[in-house]
């Protein structure tokens, strides 16, 4: 039976990956940070099947200990300060976790079990300012946030340990992937949560930032399969995982409202843009400059041809199904909240 260690196990991707590895018969270990209130996050429903180890990406001793306890054959490094906007507020913490944390994990593996296979959660944010469309493994990097810069360090140190120590270390350059388990600060979940609340009459409107930003959105459940596939190959390598489709934030809003039978009509532009319910004229979307970023990544679209041909990876959940699943899930959650809180 193979042993896997997942950092960031209680996050969105960690939870889907843990489910996948359990299905495949792995013994799953996950690192958790100590919190004042014990919270298993997205793995609450499978917590009895997971071996939890308290550790932190900034503490190499705790990661070495996690390697000793788990004796992992495969390590999936998903832990990160993953919200781009926060990386301007906490640039040093972001660097310590997302950049140096990767070296901490690689050193822990090198000390305890150098033959273990390693997956690094790299990101399309490393591409940043558009250099090429669509982006591939060969596109030059130009990160646009402290998060993107920190992740670029993590990406290169992974490659460097592969080349320096012959370690089986891979980076997945994953484009945006969302799900019913996405944190509510990310734009997709913020929108689907708001759509559910507006539909059920407990919220008036939603305030958003840059409506023109374009993202290549897939579903997390599909993307964790690619992580596993990368570690099953004969040779370690880096792969872009994406859908090769891109849409604006505005299009995501329209699609989400369509799933509750509301058509949005736009007027104004930039910070004065608003979205109204076409049938009633009521304002449902307002742009608020507070949600704009100091530097923006305007356009992401990834070409997953290498992953298709080498890994045999295909995404199964379309954009429309992704949005539908998220809206449906939020409608159910908000309905429950209304019932229990007597709203
Ligand atoms: P989440 O924010 O949902 O999960 C992040 C996880 O990291 C949480 O479990 C969090 O734990 C943990 N974590 C944060 N800081 C530390 C720390 N110092 N020590 C230990 N654990 C820590 O992210 P996702 O699941 O969406 O993403 C997984 C990874 O993939 C991240 O590295 C992200 O940057 C990267 N990525 C994500 C993409 C996406 O679109 N989702 C695209 C490309 C890359 P806690 O609950 O304690 O905060
Ligand atoms: P991103 O995701 O920065 O791409 O990083 P996010 O959903 O936060 O932003 C996507 C785009 O939407 C614009 N936007 C808003 N964003 C948020 N959060 N809130 C708003 O109100 C809003 N209005 C407009 C943003 O400006 C941006 O252009 C995600 C994370 O999961 C990273 O960890 C991961 O590496 C990348 O995806 C790939």
Short mmCIF file of C-alpha atoms and ligand atoms in Angstrom, two decimals:
data_model
loop_
_atom_site.label_atom_id
_atom_site.label_comp_id
_atom_site.label_asym_id
_atom_site.label_seq_id
_atom_site.Cartn_x
_atom_site.Cartn_y
_atom_site.Cartn_z
CA UNK A 1 0.00 0.00 0.00
CA UNK A 2 1.45 3.38 -1.03
CA UNK A 3 1.73 6.22 1.49
CA UNK A 4 0.94 9.80 0.43
CA UNK A 5 1.57 13.00 2.37
CA UNK A 6 -0.59 16.01 1.42
CA UNK A 7 0.23 19.50 2.67
CA UNK A 8 -2.83 21.78 2.59
CA UNK A 9 -5.10 18.74 2.93
CA UNK A 10 -8.04 20.71 4.33
CA UNK A 11 -8.04 23.19 1.43
CA UNK A 12 -10.06 22.84 -1.76
CA UNK A 13 -7.58 20.72 -3.78
CA UNK A 14 -6.30 18.81 -0.76
CA UNK A 15 -9.80 17.48 -0.07
CA UNK A 16 -10.44 16.25 -3.63
CA UNK A 17 -6.94 14.75 -3.83
CA UNK A 18 -7.40 12.95 -0.50
CA UNK A 19 -10.68 11.45 -1.80
CA UNK A 20 -8.94 10.31 -5.01
CA UNK A 21 -5.98 8.73 -3.21
CA UNK A 22 -8.23 6.97 -0.67
CA UNK A 23 -10.25 5.52 -3.58
CA UNK A 24 -6.98 4.25 -5.05
CA UNK A 25 -6.12 2.49 -1.78
CA UNK A 26 -3.42 4.87 -0.51
CA UNK A 27 -2.66 5.41 3.17
CA UNK A 28 -3.24 9.18 3.35
CA UNK A 29 -1.36 11.51 5.71
CA UNK A 30 -2.12 15.22 5.85
CA UNK A 31 -0.46 18.13 7.56
CA UNK A 32 -2.62 20.58 9.46
CA UNK A 33 -1.80 23.84 11.19
CA UNK A 34 -2.65 24.16 14.85
CA UNK A 35 -5.68 26.44 15.27
CA UNK A 36 -7.46 27.73 18.38
CA UNK A 37 -10.62 25.94 17.24
CA UNK A 38 -10.09 22.50 15.69
CA UNK A 39 -11.36 22.69 12.13
CA UNK A 40 -10.93 19.98 9.48
CA UNK A 41 -12.23 22.27 6.73
CA UNK A 42 -13.02 20.45 3.50
CA UNK A 43 -12.00 17.01 4.82
CA UNK A 44 -14.43 16.93 7.75
CA UNK A 45 -16.43 14.16 5.96
CA UNK A 46 -13.38 11.86 5.60
CA UNK A 47 -11.39 12.87 8.66
CA UNK A 48 -11.53 9.36 10.18
CA UNK A 49 -9.71 7.93 7.15
CA UNK A 50 -6.79 10.38 7.27
CA UNK A 51 -3.70 10.44 9.51
CA UNK A 52 -3.27 14.08 10.56
CA UNK A 53 0.12 15.48 11.53
CA UNK A 54 0.45 18.96 13.00
CA UNK A 55 3.07 20.87 11.00
CA UNK A 56 3.66 24.20 9.27
CA UNK A 57 5.35 25.01 5.97
CA UNK A 58 7.55 27.57 7.73
CA UNK A 59 8.89 24.98 10.21
CA UNK A 60 11.29 22.52 8.58
CA UNK A 61 11.53 20.47 11.78
CA UNK A 62 7.79 19.79 11.70
CA UNK A 63 7.95 18.83 8.01
CA UNK A 64 10.88 16.47 8.65
CA UNK A 65 8.83 14.92 11.40
CA UNK A 66 5.86 14.58 9.01
CA UNK A 67 8.10 12.71 6.56
CA UNK A 68 9.37 10.42 9.34
CA UNK A 69 5.85 9.60 10.54
CA UNK A 70 4.29 9.17 7.10
CA UNK A 71 7.21 7.48 5.29
CA UNK A 72 5.49 8.93 2.23
CA UNK A 73 6.15 7.51 -1.23
CA UNK A 74 4.45 10.56 -2.75
CA UNK A 75 4.34 14.09 -1.35
CA UNK A 76 1.81 16.61 -2.71
CA UNK A 77 2.72 20.15 -1.68
CA UNK A 78 -0.57 22.04 -1.88
CA UNK A 79 -0.18 24.25 1.21
CA UNK A 80 0.00 27.96 0.43
CA UNK A 81 -1.21 31.43 1.25
CA UNK A 82 -3.27 31.06 -1.91
CA UNK A 83 -5.26 34.31 -2.13
CA UNK A 84 -3.51 36.70 -4.53
CA UNK A 85 -5.05 39.87 -3.02
CA UNK A 86 -3.77 38.99 0.47
CA UNK A 87 -0.24 38.64 -0.86
CA UNK A 88 0.05 42.46 -1.04
CA UNK A 89 -1.09 42.71 2.59
CA UNK A 90 1.18 39.88 3.79
CA UNK A 91 4.07 39.72 1.30
CA UNK A 92 6.58 38.26 3.75
CA UNK A 93 4.31 35.57 5.16
CA UNK A 94 3.36 34.68 1.58
CA UNK A 95 7.04 34.32 0.65
CA UNK A 96 7.84 32.29 3.75
CA UNK A 97 5.03 29.83 3.06
CA UNK A 98 4.80 29.76 -0.76
CA UNK A 99 8.53 30.16 -1.57
CA UNK A 100 10.79 29.07 1.31
CA UNK A 101 8.16 26.57 2.47
CA UNK A 102 8.82 24.60 -0.71
CA UNK A 103 12.53 24.36 0.10
CA UNK A 104 11.62 23.29 3.64
CA UNK A 105 9.49 20.44 2.23
CA UNK A 106 12.13 19.41 -0.32
CA UNK A 107 14.85 19.37 2.38
CA UNK A 108 12.64 17.28 4.66
CA UNK A 109 12.22 14.77 1.82
CA UNK A 110 15.94 14.82 1.01
CA UNK A 111 16.85 14.12 4.63
CA UNK A 112 14.26 11.42 5.35
CA UNK A 113 13.35 9.71 2.07
CA UNK A 114 15.02 11.18 -1.04
CA UNK A 115 13.40 8.63 -3.35
CA UNK A 116 9.90 9.95 -2.50
CA UNK A 117 8.10 11.57 -5.43
CA UNK A 118 7.21 15.26 -5.07
CA UNK A 119 4.43 17.38 -6.59
CA UNK A 120 4.61 21.19 -6.39
CA UNK A 121 1.46 23.28 -6.82
CA UNK A 122 2.72 25.84 -9.33
CA UNK A 123 0.32 28.30 -10.90
CA UNK A 124 -0.66 30.25 -14.00
CA UNK A 125 -0.12 33.39 -11.87
CA UNK A 126 3.58 32.92 -12.71
CA UNK A 127 2.75 33.95 -16.30
CA UNK A 128 1.25 37.25 -15.09
CA UNK A 129 1.68 39.97 -17.70
CA UNK A 130 0.76 38.46 -21.05
CA UNK A 131 3.80 37.26 -23.03
CA UNK A 132 2.08 34.69 -25.24
CA UNK A 133 -1.43 33.34 -25.96
CA UNK A 134 -2.21 30.58 -25.07
CA UNK A 135 0.35 29.93 -22.34
CA UNK A 136 2.36 26.68 -22.41
CA UNK A 137 5.25 25.14 -20.45
CA UNK A 138 7.60 27.23 -22.64
CA UNK A 139 5.95 30.65 -22.14
CA UNK A 140 8.22 33.13 -20.29
CA UNK A 141 7.15 34.03 -16.75
CA UNK A 142 6.29 37.58 -15.60
CA UNK A 143 4.51 37.38 -12.22
CA UNK A 144 2.39 40.36 -11.14
CA UNK A 145 1.90 39.85 -7.39
CA UNK A 146 3.93 38.87 -4.33
CA UNK A 147 2.03 35.55 -4.56
CA UNK A 148 3.13 35.00 -8.18
CA UNK A 149 6.74 35.90 -7.34
CA UNK A 150 6.82 33.52 -4.35
CA UNK A 151 5.29 30.71 -6.41
CA UNK A 152 7.91 31.26 -9.12
CA UNK A 153 10.62 30.62 -6.53
CA UNK A 154 8.79 27.41 -5.52
CA UNK A 155 8.62 26.39 -9.17
CA UNK A 156 12.35 26.92 -9.82
CA UNK A 157 13.54 25.33 -6.57
CA UNK A 158 11.52 22.23 -7.48
CA UNK A 159 13.24 22.09 -10.87
CA UNK A 160 16.59 22.75 -9.20
CA UNK A 161 16.23 19.86 -6.72
CA UNK A 162 15.27 17.61 -9.63
CA UNK A 163 18.43 18.61 -11.50
CA UNK A 164 20.76 18.88 -8.46
CA UNK A 165 19.78 15.76 -6.56
CA UNK A 166 18.03 13.69 -9.22
CA UNK A 167 14.83 13.85 -7.17
CA UNK A 168 11.50 12.88 -8.74
CA UNK A 169 10.10 16.41 -8.43
CA UNK A 170 7.32 17.75 -10.70
CA UNK A 171 5.48 21.05 -10.96
CA UNK A 172 1.93 21.28 -12.19
CA UNK A 173 1.30 24.74 -13.65
CA UNK A 174 -2.39 24.76 -12.89
CA UNK A 175 -4.75 27.41 -14.20
CA UNK A 176 -7.71 28.54 -12.07
CA UNK A 177 -9.83 25.69 -10.82
CA UNK A 178 -12.89 26.11 -8.69
CA UNK A 179 -15.54 23.98 -7.03
CA UNK A 180 -18.30 23.82 -4.46
CA UNK A 181 -15.45 23.83 -1.88
CA UNK A 182 -13.77 27.03 -3.12
CA UNK A 183 -13.10 29.70 -0.47
CA UNK A 184 -15.66 32.51 -0.55
CA UNK A 185 -13.05 35.26 -1.09
CA UNK A 186 -12.25 33.97 -4.60
CA UNK A 187 -14.32 35.64 -7.31
CA UNK A 188 -16.20 32.55 -8.56
CA UNK A 189 -17.48 31.45 -5.16
CA UNK A 190 -18.14 35.07 -4.14
CA UNK A 191 -20.39 35.30 -7.22
CA UNK A 192 -22.21 31.96 -6.81
CA UNK A 193 -22.79 32.60 -3.09
CA UNK A 194 -24.19 36.06 -3.93
CA UNK A 195 -26.38 34.70 -6.74
CA UNK A 196 -27.90 32.19 -4.30
CA UNK A 197 -28.50 34.88 -1.65
CA UNK A 198 -29.99 37.32 -4.15
CA UNK A 199 -32.25 34.60 -5.60
CA UNK A 200 -33.43 33.63 -2.10
CA UNK A 201 -34.00 37.27 -1.09
CA UNK A 202 -31.37 37.65 1.65
CA UNK A 203 -28.92 39.90 -0.27
CA UNK A 204 -29.51 42.92 -2.52
CA UNK A 205 -26.49 43.00 -4.78
CA UNK A 206 -22.84 41.97 -5.07
CA UNK A 207 -19.82 44.29 -5.34
CA UNK A 208 -16.93 43.18 -7.52
CA UNK A 209 -13.63 44.54 -8.89
CA UNK A 210 -12.14 44.14 -12.37
CA UNK A 211 -14.91 42.72 -14.59
CA UNK A 212 -12.64 42.49 -17.64
CA UNK A 213 -10.07 40.08 -16.18
CA UNK A 214 -10.10 36.82 -18.16
CA UNK A 215 -9.51 33.44 -16.59
CA UNK A 216 -9.27 29.83 -17.75
CA UNK A 217 -11.60 28.11 -15.26
CA UNK A 218 -11.86 24.34 -14.64
CA UNK A 219 -13.09 22.10 -11.80
CA UNK A 220 -10.72 21.06 -8.98
CA UNK A 221 -11.90 17.44 -9.12
CA UNK A 222 -10.51 17.11 -12.66
CA UNK A 223 -7.28 18.93 -11.80
CA UNK A 224 -6.23 16.73 -8.84
CA UNK A 225 -6.26 13.74 -11.22
CA UNK A 226 -3.50 15.46 -13.21
CA UNK A 227 -1.42 15.87 -10.02
CA UNK A 228 -1.58 12.12 -9.39
CA UNK A 229 -0.84 11.27 -13.03
CA UNK A 230 2.34 13.40 -12.97
CA UNK A 231 3.77 11.28 -10.16
CA UNK A 232 2.98 7.99 -11.97
CA UNK A 233 5.20 8.71 -15.01
CA UNK A 234 8.66 7.25 -15.71
CA UNK A 235 10.29 10.68 -15.60
CA UNK A 236 9.58 13.84 -13.58
CA UNK A 237 8.49 16.87 -15.61
CA UNK A 238 6.37 20.06 -15.51
CA UNK A 239 2.92 20.32 -17.08
CA UNK A 240 0.34 23.02 -17.83
CA UNK A 241 -3.15 21.97 -16.70
CA UNK A 242 -5.90 24.13 -18.20
CA UNK A 243 -9.00 24.03 -20.42
CA UNK A 244 -7.80 26.23 -23.32
CA UNK A 245 -10.92 28.40 -22.86
CA UNK A 246 -11.04 31.85 -21.32
CA UNK A 247 -13.87 34.01 -20.02
CA UNK A 248 -14.21 37.39 -18.33
CA UNK A 249 -15.44 37.81 -14.76
CA UNK A 250 -18.50 39.47 -16.37
CA UNK A 251 -19.26 36.28 -18.33
CA UNK A 252 -18.97 34.22 -15.13
CA UNK A 253 -21.52 36.56 -13.49
CA UNK A 254 -23.92 36.25 -16.45
CA UNK A 255 -23.65 32.44 -16.50
CA UNK A 256 -24.21 32.15 -12.76
CA UNK A 257 -27.33 34.38 -12.83
CA UNK A 258 -28.64 32.45 -15.85
CA UNK A 259 -28.71 29.30 -13.70
CA UNK A 260 -31.34 30.99 -11.49
CA UNK A 261 -33.22 32.38 -14.51
CA UNK A 262 -32.02 35.96 -14.13
CA UNK A 263 -30.72 37.82 -17.16
CA UNK A 264 -28.24 40.62 -16.49
CA UNK A 265 -28.17 43.86 -18.48
CA UNK A 266 -24.93 45.90 -18.20
CA UNK A 267 -24.50 49.68 -18.28
CA UNK A 268 -21.63 52.07 -17.59
CA UNK A 269 -18.00 51.08 -17.75
CA UNK A 270 -14.94 50.70 -15.51
CA UNK A 271 -15.68 51.68 -11.90
CA UNK A 272 -19.14 52.94 -12.97
CA UNK A 273 -20.28 49.63 -14.44
CA UNK A 274 -23.45 48.11 -13.04
CA UNK A 275 -25.47 45.00 -13.82
CA UNK A 276 -29.26 45.12 -13.62
CA UNK A 277 -31.90 42.42 -13.61
CA UNK A 278 -33.23 42.76 -17.17
CA UNK A 279 -36.76 41.82 -16.10
CA UNK A 280 -37.09 44.09 -13.02
CA UNK A 281 -34.46 46.82 -13.54
CA UNK A 282 -33.06 46.18 -10.05
CA UNK A 283 -29.27 46.65 -9.63
CA UNK A 284 -27.65 43.32 -8.77
CA UNK A 285 -23.97 43.96 -9.54
CA UNK A 286 -21.88 47.04 -8.72
CA UNK A 287 -18.20 47.63 -9.37
CA UNK A 288 -16.27 48.72 -6.30
CA UNK A 289 -12.68 49.98 -6.79
CA UNK A 290 -11.76 48.49 -3.39
CA UNK A 291 -11.61 45.09 -5.12
CA UNK A 292 -9.13 46.17 -7.80
CA UNK A 293 -5.54 44.97 -7.36
CA UNK A 294 -2.33 47.05 -7.38
CA UNK A 295 -1.24 45.04 -10.45
CA UNK A 296 -3.55 42.77 -12.42
CA UNK A 297 -3.20 39.60 -14.47
CA UNK A 298 -5.53 40.49 -17.34
CA UNK A 299 -5.63 37.34 -19.45
CA UNK A 300 -4.97 33.68 -18.75
CA UNK A 301 -5.59 30.84 -21.17
CA UNK A 302 -3.57 27.64 -21.00
CA UNK A 303 -2.79 24.99 -23.58
CA UNK A 304 -2.79 21.55 -21.91
CA UNK A 305 -1.55 19.68 -25.05
CA UNK A 306 1.50 18.21 -23.26
CA UNK A 307 -0.65 16.88 -20.40
CA UNK A 308 -3.15 15.47 -22.91
CA UNK A 309 -0.52 13.61 -24.91
CA UNK A 310 1.87 12.51 -22.13
CA UNK A 311 -0.41 12.02 -19.13
CA UNK A 312 -3.59 11.20 -21.02
CA UNK A 313 -5.28 13.87 -18.89
CA UNK A 314 -8.70 15.13 -19.98
CA UNK A 315 -11.00 17.43 -18.10
CA UNK A 316 -14.52 16.11 -17.71
CA UNK A 317 -16.42 19.02 -16.15
CA UNK A 318 -17.28 21.83 -18.58
CA UNK A 319 -17.41 25.53 -17.68
CA UNK A 320 -21.21 25.53 -17.73
CA UNK A 321 -21.38 22.45 -15.46
CA UNK A 322 -18.82 23.98 -13.09
CA UNK A 323 -20.94 27.11 -12.65
CA UNK A 324 -24.16 25.09 -12.38
CA UNK A 325 -22.69 22.84 -9.65
CA UNK A 326 -21.44 25.83 -7.66
CA UNK A 327 -24.75 27.73 -7.90
CA UNK A 328 -26.79 24.63 -6.99
CA UNK A 329 -24.58 23.92 -3.99
CA UNK A 330 -24.80 27.52 -2.76
CA UNK A 331 -28.58 27.54 -3.16
CA UNK A 332 -28.74 24.47 -0.90
CA UNK A 333 -26.35 25.95 1.67
CA UNK A 334 -28.15 29.31 1.82
CA UNK A 335 -31.55 27.59 2.05
CA UNK A 336 -30.27 25.65 5.10
CA UNK A 337 -28.85 28.85 6.63
CA UNK A 338 -32.22 30.60 6.19
CA UNK A 339 -34.05 27.67 7.79
CA UNK A 340 -31.72 27.31 10.81
CA UNK A 341 -31.18 31.02 11.44
CA UNK A 342 -34.79 31.97 10.79
CA UNK A 343 -33.70 34.72 8.36
P1 LIG B 1 -6.70 26.62 -0.42
O1 LIG B 1 -6.48 28.04 -0.02
O2 LIG B 1 -8.08 26.08 -0.48
O3 LIG B 1 -5.84 25.67 0.55
C1 LIG B 1 -4.58 26.05 1.01
C2 LIG B 1 -4.15 25.11 2.12
O4 LIG B 1 -2.84 25.50 2.57
C3 LIG B 1 -5.05 25.12 3.34
O5 LIG B 1 -5.23 23.78 3.76
C4 LIG B 1 -4.23 25.88 4.36
O6 LIG B 1 -4.48 25.51 5.69
C5 LIG B 1 -2.82 25.45 3.99
N1 LIG B 1 -1.77 26.33 4.52
C6 LIG B 1 -1.68 27.67 4.36
N2 LIG B 1 -0.58 28.11 5.01
C7 LIG B 1 0.02 27.04 5.57
C8 LIG B 1 1.18 26.87 6.38
N3 LIG B 1 1.95 27.89 6.74
N4 LIG B 1 1.49 25.62 6.79
C9 LIG B 1 0.70 24.57 6.47
N5 LIG B 1 -0.42 24.67 5.73
C10 LIG B 1 -0.75 25.90 5.28
O7 LIG B 1 -5.98 26.45 -1.86
P2 LIG B 1 -6.35 25.47 -3.08
O8 LIG B 1 -6.71 24.15 -2.56
O9 LIG B 1 -7.24 26.19 -4.02
O10 LIG B 1 -4.93 25.39 -3.82
C11 LIG B 1 -3.97 24.37 -3.49
C12 LIG B 1 -2.61 24.81 -3.98
O11 LIG B 1 -2.63 25.00 -5.39
C13 LIG B 1 -2.11 26.13 -3.39
O12 LIG B 1 -0.71 26.00 -3.25
C14 LIG B 1 -2.42 27.16 -4.46
O13 LIG B 1 -1.54 28.25 -4.37
C15 LIG B 1 -2.18 26.32 -5.70
N6 LIG B 1 -2.94 26.69 -6.89
C16 LIG B 1 -4.31 26.80 -6.83
C17 LIG B 1 -5.04 27.06 -7.96
C18 LIG B 1 -6.53 27.20 -7.91
O14 LIG B 1 -7.09 27.76 -8.88
N7 LIG B 1 -7.21 26.69 -6.90
C19 LIG B 1 -4.37 27.22 -9.28
C20 LIG B 1 -2.94 27.03 -9.22
C21 LIG B 1 -2.26 26.77 -8.08
P3 LIG B 1 -5.42 26.39 6.70
O15 LIG B 1 -6.78 25.79 6.58
O16 LIG B 1 -4.78 26.15 8.02
O17 LIG B 1 -5.35 27.81 6.24
P1 LIG B 2 -6.90 34.54 -8.90
O1 LIG B 2 -8.37 34.26 -8.35
O2 LIG B 2 -6.36 35.84 -8.43
O3 LIG B 2 -6.95 34.30 -10.38
O4 LIG B 2 -6.06 33.38 -8.18
P2 LIG B 2 -9.53 35.23 -7.86
O5 LIG B 2 -10.77 34.44 -7.97
O6 LIG B 2 -9.21 35.85 -6.55
O7 LIG B 2 -9.52 36.41 -8.96
C1 LIG B 2 -9.79 36.17 -10.32
C2 LIG B 2 -9.96 37.48 -11.06
O8 LIG B 2 -11.19 38.10 -10.68
C3 LIG B 2 -10.96 39.48 -10.46
N1 LIG B 2 -11.98 40.00 -9.55
C4 LIG B 2 -12.13 39.66 -8.26
N2 LIG B 2 -11.46 38.78 -7.51
C5 LIG B 2 -11.88 38.61 -6.23
N3 LIG B 2 -11.26 37.69 -5.46
N4 LIG B 2 -12.91 39.32 -5.69
C6 LIG B 2 -13.60 40.24 -6.43
O9 LIG B 2 -14.54 40.87 -5.94
C7 LIG B 2 -13.20 40.41 -7.78
N5 LIG B 2 -13.66 41.18 -8.79
C8 LIG B 2 -12.91 40.92 -9.86
C9 LIG B 2 -9.54 39.53 -9.91
O10 LIG B 2 -9.02 40.85 -10.00
C10 LIG B 2 -8.86 38.51 -10.79
O11 LIG B 2 -8.47 39.09 -12.00
C11 LIG B 2 -6.53 32.06 -8.10
C12 LIG B 2 -6.00 31.45 -6.78
O12 LIG B 2 -6.59 30.19 -6.59
C13 LIG B 2 -4.49 31.28 -6.84
O13 LIG B 2 -4.06 30.57 -5.67
C14 LIG B 2 -4.13 30.48 -8.09
O14 LIG B 2 -2.72 30.33 -8.17
C15 LIG B 2 -4.68 31.18 -9.33
O15 LIG B 2 -6.09 31.30 -9.20
C16 LIG B 2 -4.38 30.40 -10.60
#
